PDB file of N, CA and C in Angstrom:
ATOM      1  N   UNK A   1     150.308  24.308 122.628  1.00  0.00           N
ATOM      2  CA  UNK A   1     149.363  25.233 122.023  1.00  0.00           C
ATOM      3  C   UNK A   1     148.770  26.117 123.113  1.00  0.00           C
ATOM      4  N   UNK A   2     148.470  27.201 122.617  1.00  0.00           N
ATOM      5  CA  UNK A   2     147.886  28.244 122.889  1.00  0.00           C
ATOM      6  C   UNK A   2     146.631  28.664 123.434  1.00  0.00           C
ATOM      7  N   UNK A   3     145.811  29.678 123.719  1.00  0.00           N
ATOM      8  CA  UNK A   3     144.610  30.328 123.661  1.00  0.00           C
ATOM      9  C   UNK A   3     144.680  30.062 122.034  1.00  0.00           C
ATOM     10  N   UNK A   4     142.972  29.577 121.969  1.00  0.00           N
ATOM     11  CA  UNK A   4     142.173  29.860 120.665  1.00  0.00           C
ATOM     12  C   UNK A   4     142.518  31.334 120.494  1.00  0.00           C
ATOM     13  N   UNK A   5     142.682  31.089 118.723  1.00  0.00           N
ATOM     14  CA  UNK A   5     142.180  32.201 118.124  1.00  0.00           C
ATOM     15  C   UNK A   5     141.442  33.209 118.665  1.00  0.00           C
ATOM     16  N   UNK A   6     141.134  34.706 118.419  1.00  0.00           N
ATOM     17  CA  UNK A   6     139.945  35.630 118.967  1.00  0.00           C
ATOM     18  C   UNK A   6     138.808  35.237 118.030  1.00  0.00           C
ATOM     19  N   UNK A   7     138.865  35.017 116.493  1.00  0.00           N
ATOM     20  CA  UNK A   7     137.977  35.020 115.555  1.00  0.00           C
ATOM     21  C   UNK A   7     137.261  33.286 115.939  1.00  0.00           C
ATOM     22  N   UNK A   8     138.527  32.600 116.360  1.00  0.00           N
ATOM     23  CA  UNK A   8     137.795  31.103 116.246  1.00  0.00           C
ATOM     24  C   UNK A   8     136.909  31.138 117.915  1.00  0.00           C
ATOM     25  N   UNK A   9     137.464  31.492 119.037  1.00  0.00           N
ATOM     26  CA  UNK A   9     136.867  31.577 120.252  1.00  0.00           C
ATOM     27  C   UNK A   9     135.648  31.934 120.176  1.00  0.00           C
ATOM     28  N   UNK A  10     135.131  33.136 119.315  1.00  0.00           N
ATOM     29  CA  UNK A  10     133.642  33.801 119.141  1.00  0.00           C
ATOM     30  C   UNK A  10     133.313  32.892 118.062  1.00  0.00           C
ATOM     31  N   UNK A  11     133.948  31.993 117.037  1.00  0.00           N
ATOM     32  CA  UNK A  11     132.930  31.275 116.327  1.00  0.00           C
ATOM     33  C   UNK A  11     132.400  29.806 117.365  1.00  0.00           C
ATOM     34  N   UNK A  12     133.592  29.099 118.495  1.00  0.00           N
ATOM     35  CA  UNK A  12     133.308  28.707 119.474  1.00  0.00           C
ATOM     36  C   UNK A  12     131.982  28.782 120.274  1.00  0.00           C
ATOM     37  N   UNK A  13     131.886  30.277 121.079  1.00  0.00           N
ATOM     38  CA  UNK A  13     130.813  30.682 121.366  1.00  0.00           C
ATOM     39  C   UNK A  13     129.434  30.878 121.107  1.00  0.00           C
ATOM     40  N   UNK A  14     129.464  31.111 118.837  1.00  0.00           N
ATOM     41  CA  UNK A  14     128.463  31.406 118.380  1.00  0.00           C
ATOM     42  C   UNK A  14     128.166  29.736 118.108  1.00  0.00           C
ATOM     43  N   UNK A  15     128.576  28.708 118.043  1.00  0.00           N
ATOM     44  CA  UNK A  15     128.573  27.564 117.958  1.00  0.00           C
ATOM     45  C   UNK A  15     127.736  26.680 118.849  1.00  0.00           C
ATOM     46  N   UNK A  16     127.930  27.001 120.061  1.00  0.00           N
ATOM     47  CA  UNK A  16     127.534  26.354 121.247  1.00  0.00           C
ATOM     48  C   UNK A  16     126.171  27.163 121.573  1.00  0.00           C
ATOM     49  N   UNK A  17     126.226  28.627 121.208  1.00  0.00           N
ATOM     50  CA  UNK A  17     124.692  29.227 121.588  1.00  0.00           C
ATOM     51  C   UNK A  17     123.609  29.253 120.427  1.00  0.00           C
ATOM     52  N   UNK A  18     124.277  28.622 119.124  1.00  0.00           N
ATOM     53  CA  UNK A  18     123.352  28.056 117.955  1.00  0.00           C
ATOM     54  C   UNK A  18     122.920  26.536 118.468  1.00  0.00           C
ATOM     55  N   UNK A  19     123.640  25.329 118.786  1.00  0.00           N
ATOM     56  CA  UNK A  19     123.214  24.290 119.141  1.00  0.00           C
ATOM     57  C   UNK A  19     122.161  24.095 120.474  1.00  0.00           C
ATOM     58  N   UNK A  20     122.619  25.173 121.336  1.00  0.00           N
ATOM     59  CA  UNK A  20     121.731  25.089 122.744  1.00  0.00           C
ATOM     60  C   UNK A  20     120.824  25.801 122.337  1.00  0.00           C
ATOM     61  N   UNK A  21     120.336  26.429 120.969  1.00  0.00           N
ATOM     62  CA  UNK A  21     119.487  27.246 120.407  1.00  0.00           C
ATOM     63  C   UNK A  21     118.159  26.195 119.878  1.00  0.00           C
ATOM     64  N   UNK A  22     118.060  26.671 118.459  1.00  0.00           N
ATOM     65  CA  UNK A  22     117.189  25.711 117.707  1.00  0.00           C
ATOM     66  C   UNK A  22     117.912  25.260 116.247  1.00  0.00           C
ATOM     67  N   UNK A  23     119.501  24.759 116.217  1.00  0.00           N
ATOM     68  CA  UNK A  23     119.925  24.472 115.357  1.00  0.00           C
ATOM     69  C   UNK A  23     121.289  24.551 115.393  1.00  0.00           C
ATOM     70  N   UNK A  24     121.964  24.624 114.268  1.00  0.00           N
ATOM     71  CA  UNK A  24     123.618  24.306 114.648  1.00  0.00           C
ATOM     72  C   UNK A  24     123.892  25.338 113.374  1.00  0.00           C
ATOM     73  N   UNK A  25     124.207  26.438 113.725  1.00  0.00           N
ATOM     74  CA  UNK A  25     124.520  27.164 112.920  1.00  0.00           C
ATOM     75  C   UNK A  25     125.737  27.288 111.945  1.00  0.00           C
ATOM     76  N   UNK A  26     125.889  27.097 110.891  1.00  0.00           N
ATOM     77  CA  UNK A  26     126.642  26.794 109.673  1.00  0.00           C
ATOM     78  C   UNK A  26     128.010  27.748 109.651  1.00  0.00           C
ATOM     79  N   UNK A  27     128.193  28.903 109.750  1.00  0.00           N
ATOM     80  CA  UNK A  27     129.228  29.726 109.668  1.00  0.00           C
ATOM     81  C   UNK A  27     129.827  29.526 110.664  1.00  0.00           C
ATOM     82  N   UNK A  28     129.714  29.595 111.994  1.00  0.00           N
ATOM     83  CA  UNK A  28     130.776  29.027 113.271  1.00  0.00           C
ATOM     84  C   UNK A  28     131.097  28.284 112.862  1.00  0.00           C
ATOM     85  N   UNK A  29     130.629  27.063 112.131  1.00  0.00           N
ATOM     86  CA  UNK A  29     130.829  25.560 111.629  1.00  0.00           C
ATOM     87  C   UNK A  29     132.279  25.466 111.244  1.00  0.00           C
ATOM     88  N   UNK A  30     131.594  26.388 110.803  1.00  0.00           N
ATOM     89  CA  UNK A  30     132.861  26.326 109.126  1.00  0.00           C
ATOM     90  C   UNK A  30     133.947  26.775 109.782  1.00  0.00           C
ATOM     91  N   UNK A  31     134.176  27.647 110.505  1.00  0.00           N
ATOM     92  CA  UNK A  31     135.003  28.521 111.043  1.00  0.00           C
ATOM     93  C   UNK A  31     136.166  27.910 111.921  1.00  0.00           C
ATOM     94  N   UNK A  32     135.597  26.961 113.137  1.00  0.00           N
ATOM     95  CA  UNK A  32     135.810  25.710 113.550  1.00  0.00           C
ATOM     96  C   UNK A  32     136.737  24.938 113.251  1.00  0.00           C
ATOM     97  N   UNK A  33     135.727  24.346 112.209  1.00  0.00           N
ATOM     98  CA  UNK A  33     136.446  23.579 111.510  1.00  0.00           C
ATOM     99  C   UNK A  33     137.605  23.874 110.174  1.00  0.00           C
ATOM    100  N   UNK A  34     137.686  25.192 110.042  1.00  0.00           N
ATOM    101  CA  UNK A  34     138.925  25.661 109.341  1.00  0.00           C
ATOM    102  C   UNK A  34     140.028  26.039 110.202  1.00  0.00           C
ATOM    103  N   UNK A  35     139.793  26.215 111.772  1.00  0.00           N
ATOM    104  CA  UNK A  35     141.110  26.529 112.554  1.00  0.00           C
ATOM    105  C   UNK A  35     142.256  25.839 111.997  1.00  0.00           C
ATOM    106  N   UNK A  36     142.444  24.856 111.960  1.00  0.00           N
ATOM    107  CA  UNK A  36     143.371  24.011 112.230  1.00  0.00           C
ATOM    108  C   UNK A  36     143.828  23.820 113.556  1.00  0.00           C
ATOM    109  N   UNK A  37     143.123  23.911 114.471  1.00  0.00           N
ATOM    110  CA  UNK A  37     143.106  23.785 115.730  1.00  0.00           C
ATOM    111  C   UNK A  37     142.449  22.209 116.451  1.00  0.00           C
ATOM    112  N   UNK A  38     143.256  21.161 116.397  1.00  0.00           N
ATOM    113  CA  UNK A  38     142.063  19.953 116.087  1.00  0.00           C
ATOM    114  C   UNK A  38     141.410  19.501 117.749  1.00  0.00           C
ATOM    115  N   UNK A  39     142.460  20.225 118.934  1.00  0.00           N
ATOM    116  CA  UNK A  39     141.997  20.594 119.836  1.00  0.00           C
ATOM    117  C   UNK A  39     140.112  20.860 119.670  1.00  0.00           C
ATOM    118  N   UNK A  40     140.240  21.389 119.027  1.00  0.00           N
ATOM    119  CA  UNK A  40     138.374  21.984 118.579  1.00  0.00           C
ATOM    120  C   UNK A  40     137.437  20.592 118.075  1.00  0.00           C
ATOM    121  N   UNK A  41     138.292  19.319 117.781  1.00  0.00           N
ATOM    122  CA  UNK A  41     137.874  18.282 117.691  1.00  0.00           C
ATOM    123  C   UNK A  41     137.091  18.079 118.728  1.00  0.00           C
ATOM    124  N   UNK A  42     137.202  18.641 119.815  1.00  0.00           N
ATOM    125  CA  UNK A  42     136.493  18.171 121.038  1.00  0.00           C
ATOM    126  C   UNK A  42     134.887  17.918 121.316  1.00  0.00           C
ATOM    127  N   UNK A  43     134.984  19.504 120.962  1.00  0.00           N
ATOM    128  CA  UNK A  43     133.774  20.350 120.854  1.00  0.00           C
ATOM    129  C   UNK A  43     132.693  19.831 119.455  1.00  0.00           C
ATOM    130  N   UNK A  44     133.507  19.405 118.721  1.00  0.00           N
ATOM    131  CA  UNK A  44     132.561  18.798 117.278  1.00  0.00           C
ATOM    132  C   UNK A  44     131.973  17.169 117.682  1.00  0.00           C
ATOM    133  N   UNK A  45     133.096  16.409 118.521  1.00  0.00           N
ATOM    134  CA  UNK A  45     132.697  15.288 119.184  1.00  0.00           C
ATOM    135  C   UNK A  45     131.065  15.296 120.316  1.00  0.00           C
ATOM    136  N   UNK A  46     131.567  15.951 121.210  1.00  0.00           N
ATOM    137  CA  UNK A  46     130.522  16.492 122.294  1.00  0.00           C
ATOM    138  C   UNK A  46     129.655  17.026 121.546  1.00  0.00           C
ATOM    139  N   UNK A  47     128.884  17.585 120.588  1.00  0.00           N
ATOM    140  CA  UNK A  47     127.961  18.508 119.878  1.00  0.00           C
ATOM    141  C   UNK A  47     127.071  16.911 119.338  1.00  0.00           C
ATOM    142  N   UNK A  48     128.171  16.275 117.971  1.00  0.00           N
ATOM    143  CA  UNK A  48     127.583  15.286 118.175  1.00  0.00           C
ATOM    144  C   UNK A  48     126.827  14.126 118.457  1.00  0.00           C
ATOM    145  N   UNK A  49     127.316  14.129 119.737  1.00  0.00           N
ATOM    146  CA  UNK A  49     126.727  13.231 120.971  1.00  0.00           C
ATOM    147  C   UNK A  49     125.344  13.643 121.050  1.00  0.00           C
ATOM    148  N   UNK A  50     124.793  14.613 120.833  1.00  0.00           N
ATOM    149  CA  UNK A  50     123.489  14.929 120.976  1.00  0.00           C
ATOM    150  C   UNK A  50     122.734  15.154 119.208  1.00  0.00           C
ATOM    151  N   UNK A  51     123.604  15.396 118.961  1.00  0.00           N
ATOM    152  CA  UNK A  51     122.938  15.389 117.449  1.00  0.00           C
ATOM    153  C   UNK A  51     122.723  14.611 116.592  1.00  0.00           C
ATOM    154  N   UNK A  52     123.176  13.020 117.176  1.00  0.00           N
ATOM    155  CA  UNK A  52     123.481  12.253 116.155  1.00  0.00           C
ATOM    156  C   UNK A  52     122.452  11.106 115.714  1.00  0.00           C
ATOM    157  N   UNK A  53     122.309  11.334 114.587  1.00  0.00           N
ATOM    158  CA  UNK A  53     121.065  10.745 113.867  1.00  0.00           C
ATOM    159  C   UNK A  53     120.250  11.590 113.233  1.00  0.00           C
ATOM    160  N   UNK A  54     120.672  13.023 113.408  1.00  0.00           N
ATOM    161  CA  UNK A  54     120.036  14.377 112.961  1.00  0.00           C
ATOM    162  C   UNK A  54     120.421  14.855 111.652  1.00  0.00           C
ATOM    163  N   UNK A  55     119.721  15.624 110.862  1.00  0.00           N
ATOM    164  CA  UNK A  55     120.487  16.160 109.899  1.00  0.00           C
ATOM    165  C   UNK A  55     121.492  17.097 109.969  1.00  0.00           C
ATOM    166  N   UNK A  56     121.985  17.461 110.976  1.00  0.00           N
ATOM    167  CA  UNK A  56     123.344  17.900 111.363  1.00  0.00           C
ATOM    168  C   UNK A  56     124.491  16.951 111.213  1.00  0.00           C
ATOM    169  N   UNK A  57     124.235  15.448 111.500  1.00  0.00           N
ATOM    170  CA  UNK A  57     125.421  14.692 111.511  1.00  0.00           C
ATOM    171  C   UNK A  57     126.178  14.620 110.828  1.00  0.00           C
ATOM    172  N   UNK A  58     125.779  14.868 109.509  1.00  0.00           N
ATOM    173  CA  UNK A  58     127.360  14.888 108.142  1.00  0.00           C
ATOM    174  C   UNK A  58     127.950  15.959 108.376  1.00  0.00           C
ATOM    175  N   UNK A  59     126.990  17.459 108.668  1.00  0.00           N
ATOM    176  CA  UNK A  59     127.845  18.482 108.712  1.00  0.00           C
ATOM    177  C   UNK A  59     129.256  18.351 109.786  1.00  0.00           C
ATOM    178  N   UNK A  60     128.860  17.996 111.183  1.00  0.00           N
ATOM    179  CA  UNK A  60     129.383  17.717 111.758  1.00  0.00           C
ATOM    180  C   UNK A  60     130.785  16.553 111.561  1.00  0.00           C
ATOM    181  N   UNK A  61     130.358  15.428 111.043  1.00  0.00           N
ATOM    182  CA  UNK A  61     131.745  14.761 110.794  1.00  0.00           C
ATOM    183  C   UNK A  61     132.534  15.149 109.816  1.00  0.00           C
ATOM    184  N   UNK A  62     132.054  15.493 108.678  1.00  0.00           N
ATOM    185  CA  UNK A  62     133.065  16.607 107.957  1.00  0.00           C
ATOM    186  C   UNK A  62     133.454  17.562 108.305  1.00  0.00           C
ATOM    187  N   UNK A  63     133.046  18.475 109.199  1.00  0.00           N
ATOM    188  CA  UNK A  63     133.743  19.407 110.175  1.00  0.00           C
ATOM    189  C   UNK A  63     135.391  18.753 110.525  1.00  0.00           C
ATOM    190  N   UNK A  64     134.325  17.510 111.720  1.00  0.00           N
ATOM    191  CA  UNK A  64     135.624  16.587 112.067  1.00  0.00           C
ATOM    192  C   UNK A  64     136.399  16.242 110.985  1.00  0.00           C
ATOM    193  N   UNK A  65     136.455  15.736 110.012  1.00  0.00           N
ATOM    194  CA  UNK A  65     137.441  15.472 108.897  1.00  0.00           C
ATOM    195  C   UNK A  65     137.843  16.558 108.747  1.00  0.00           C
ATOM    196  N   UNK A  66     137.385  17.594 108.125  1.00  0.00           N
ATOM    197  CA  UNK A  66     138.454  18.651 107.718  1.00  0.00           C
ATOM    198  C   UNK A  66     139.535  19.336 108.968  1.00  0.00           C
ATOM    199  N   UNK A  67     138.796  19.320 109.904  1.00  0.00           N
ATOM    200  CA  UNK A  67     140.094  19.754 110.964  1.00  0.00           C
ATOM    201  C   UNK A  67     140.867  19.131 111.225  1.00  0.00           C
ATOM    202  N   UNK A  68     140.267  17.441 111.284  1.00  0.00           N
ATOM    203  CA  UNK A  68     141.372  16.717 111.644  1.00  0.00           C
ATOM    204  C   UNK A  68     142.355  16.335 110.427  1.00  0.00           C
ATOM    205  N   UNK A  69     141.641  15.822 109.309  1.00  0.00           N
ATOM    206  CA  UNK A  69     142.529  15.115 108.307  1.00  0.00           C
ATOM    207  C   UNK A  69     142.298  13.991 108.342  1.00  0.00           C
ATOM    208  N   UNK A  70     140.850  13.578 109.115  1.00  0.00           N
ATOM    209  CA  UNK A  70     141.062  11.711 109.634  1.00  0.00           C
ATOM    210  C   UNK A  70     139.441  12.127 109.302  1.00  0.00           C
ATOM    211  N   UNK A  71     139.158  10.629 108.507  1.00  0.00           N
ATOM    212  CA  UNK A  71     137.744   9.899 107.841  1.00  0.00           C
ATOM    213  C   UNK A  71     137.423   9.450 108.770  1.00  0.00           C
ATOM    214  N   UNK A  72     136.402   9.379 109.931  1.00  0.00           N
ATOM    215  CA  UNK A  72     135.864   8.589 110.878  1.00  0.00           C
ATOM    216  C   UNK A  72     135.347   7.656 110.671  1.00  0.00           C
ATOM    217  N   UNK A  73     134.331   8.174 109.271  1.00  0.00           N
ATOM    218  CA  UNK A  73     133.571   6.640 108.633  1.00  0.00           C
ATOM    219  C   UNK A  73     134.106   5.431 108.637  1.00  0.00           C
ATOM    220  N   UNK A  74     135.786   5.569 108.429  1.00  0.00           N
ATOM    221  CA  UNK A  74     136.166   4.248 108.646  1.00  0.00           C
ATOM    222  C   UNK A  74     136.315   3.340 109.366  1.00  0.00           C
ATOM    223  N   UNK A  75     136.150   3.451 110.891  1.00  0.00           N
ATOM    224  CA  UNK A  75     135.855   3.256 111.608  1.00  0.00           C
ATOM    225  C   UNK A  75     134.852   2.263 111.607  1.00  0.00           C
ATOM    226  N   UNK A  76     134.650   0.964 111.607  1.00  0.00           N
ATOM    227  CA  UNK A  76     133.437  -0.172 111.976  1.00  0.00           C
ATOM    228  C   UNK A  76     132.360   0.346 112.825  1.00  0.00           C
ATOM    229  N   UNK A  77     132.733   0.940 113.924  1.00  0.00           N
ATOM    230  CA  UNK A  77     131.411   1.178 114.663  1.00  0.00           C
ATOM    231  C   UNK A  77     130.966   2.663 114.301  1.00  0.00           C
ATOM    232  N   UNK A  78     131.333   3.208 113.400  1.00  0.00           N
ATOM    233  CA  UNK A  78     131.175   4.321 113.257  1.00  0.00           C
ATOM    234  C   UNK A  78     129.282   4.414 112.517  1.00  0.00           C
ATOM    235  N   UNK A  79     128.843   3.225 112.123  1.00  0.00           N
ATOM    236  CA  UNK A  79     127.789   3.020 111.922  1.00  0.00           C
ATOM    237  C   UNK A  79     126.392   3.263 113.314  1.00  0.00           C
ATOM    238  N   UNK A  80     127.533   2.296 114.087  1.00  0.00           N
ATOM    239  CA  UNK A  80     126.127   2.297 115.509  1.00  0.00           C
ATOM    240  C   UNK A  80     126.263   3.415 116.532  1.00  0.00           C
ATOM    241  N   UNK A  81     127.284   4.347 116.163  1.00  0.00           N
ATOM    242  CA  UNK A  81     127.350   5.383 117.334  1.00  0.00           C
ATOM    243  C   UNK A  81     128.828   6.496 116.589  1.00  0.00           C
ATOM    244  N   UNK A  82     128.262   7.082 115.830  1.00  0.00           N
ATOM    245  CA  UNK A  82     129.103   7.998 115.052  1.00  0.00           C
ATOM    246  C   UNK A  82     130.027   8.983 116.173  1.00  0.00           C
ATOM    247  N   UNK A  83     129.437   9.568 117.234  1.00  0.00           N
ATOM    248  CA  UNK A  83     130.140  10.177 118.103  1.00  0.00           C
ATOM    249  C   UNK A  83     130.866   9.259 119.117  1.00  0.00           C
ATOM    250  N   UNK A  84     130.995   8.142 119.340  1.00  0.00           N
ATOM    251  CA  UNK A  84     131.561   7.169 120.335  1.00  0.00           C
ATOM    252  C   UNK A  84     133.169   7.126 119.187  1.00  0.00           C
ATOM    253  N   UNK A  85     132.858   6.688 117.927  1.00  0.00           N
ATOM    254  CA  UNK A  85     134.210   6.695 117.044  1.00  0.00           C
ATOM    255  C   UNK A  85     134.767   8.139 116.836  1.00  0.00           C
ATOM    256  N   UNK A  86     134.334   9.086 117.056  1.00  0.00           N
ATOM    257  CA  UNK A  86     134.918  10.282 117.161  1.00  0.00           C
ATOM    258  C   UNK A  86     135.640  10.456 118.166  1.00  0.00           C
ATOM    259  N   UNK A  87     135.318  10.242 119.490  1.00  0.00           N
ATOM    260  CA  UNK A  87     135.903  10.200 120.900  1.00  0.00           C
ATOM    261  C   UNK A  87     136.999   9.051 120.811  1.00  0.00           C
ATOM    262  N   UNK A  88     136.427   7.996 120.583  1.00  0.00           N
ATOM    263  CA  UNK A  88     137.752   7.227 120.473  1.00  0.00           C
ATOM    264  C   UNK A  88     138.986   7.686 119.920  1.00  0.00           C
ATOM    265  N   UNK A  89     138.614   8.261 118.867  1.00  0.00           N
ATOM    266  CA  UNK A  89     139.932   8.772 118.042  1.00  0.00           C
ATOM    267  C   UNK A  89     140.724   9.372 118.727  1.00  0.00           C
ATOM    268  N   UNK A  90     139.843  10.855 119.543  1.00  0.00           N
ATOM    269  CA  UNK A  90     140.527  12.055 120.273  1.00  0.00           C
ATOM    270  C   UNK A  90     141.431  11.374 121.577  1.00  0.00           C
ATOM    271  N   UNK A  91     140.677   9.964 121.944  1.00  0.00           N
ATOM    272  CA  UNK A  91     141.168   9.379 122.935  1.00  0.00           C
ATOM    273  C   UNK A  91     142.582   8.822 123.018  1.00  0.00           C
ATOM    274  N   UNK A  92     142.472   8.302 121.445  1.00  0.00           N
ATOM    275  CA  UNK A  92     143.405   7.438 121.005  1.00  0.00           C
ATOM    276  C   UNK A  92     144.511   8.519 120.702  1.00  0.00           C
ATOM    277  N   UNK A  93     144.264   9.583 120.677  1.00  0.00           N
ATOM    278  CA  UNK A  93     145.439  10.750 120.271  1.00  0.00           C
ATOM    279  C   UNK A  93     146.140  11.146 121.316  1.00  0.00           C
ATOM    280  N   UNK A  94     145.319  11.044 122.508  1.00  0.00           N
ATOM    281  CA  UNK A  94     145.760  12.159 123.777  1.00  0.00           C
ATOM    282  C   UNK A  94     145.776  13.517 123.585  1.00  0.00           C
ATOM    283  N   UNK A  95     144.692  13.389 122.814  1.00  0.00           N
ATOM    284  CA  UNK A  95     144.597  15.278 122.421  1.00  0.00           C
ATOM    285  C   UNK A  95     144.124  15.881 123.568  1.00  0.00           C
ATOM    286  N   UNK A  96     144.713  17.010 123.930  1.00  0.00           N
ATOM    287  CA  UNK A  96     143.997  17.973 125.003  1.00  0.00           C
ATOM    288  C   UNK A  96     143.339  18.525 124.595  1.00  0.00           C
ATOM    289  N   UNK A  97     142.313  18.875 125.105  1.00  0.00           N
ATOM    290  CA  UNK A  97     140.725  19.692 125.001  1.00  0.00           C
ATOM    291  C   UNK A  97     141.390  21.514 124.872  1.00  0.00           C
ATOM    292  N   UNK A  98     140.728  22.187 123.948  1.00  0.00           N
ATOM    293  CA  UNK A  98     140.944  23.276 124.030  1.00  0.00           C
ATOM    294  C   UNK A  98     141.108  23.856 125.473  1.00  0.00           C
ATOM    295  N   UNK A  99     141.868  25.378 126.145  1.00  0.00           N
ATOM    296  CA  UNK A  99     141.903  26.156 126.889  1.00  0.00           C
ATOM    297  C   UNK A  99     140.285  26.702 127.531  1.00  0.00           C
ATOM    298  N   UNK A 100     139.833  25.904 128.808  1.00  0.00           N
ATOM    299  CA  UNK A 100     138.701  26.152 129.019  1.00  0.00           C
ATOM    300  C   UNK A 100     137.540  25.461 129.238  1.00  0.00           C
ATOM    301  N   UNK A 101     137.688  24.239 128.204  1.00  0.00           N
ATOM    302  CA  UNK A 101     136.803  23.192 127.961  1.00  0.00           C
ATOM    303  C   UNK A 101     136.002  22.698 128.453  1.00  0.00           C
ATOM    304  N   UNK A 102     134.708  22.934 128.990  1.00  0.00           N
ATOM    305  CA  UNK A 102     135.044  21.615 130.337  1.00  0.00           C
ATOM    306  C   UNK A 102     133.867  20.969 129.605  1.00  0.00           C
TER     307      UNK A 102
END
């Protein structure tokens, strides 16, 4: 795979400067998570990690589900640390991190 999308890269961008903002803005969300880019799994994992226990968190793992195609909930520990079973997954894939990532 490739460079992101141009349309998904700026929803990328508007993504990360809504969360480091005062919220997690909904249309990047979506955007994201419609790539089909599951590479972008990354970025929904890491976001997570700080959000979790927030009312962002469903948005967020359904993000993750719809890009990926994979229910995290199922997951056992997905109860005590919702972003730790997200990472595992990406781990368990050997997915590479989008172009850039760090």
């Amino acid at each position: 795979m490739g460079q992101l999308d141009p349309e998904v890269a700026i929803a990328v961008d508007d993504l990360i400067t809504s969360f480091l903002g005062d919220g997690l803005a909904r249309a990047p969300l979506d955007i994201v998570a419609g790539s089909r880019d599951a590479r972008l799994a990354w970025l929904l994992a890491d976001v997570l990690r700080f959000l979790q226990g927030s009312d962002r968190q469903d948005d967020l793992v359904e993000a993750f589900q719809r890009l990926t195609g994979v229910n995290p909930r199922t997951d056992p520990a997905f109860g005590n640390r919702a972003w730790t079973s997200l990472t595992d997954l990406l781990i368990a894939w050997d997915l590479p991190a989008p172009p850039g990532y760090r």
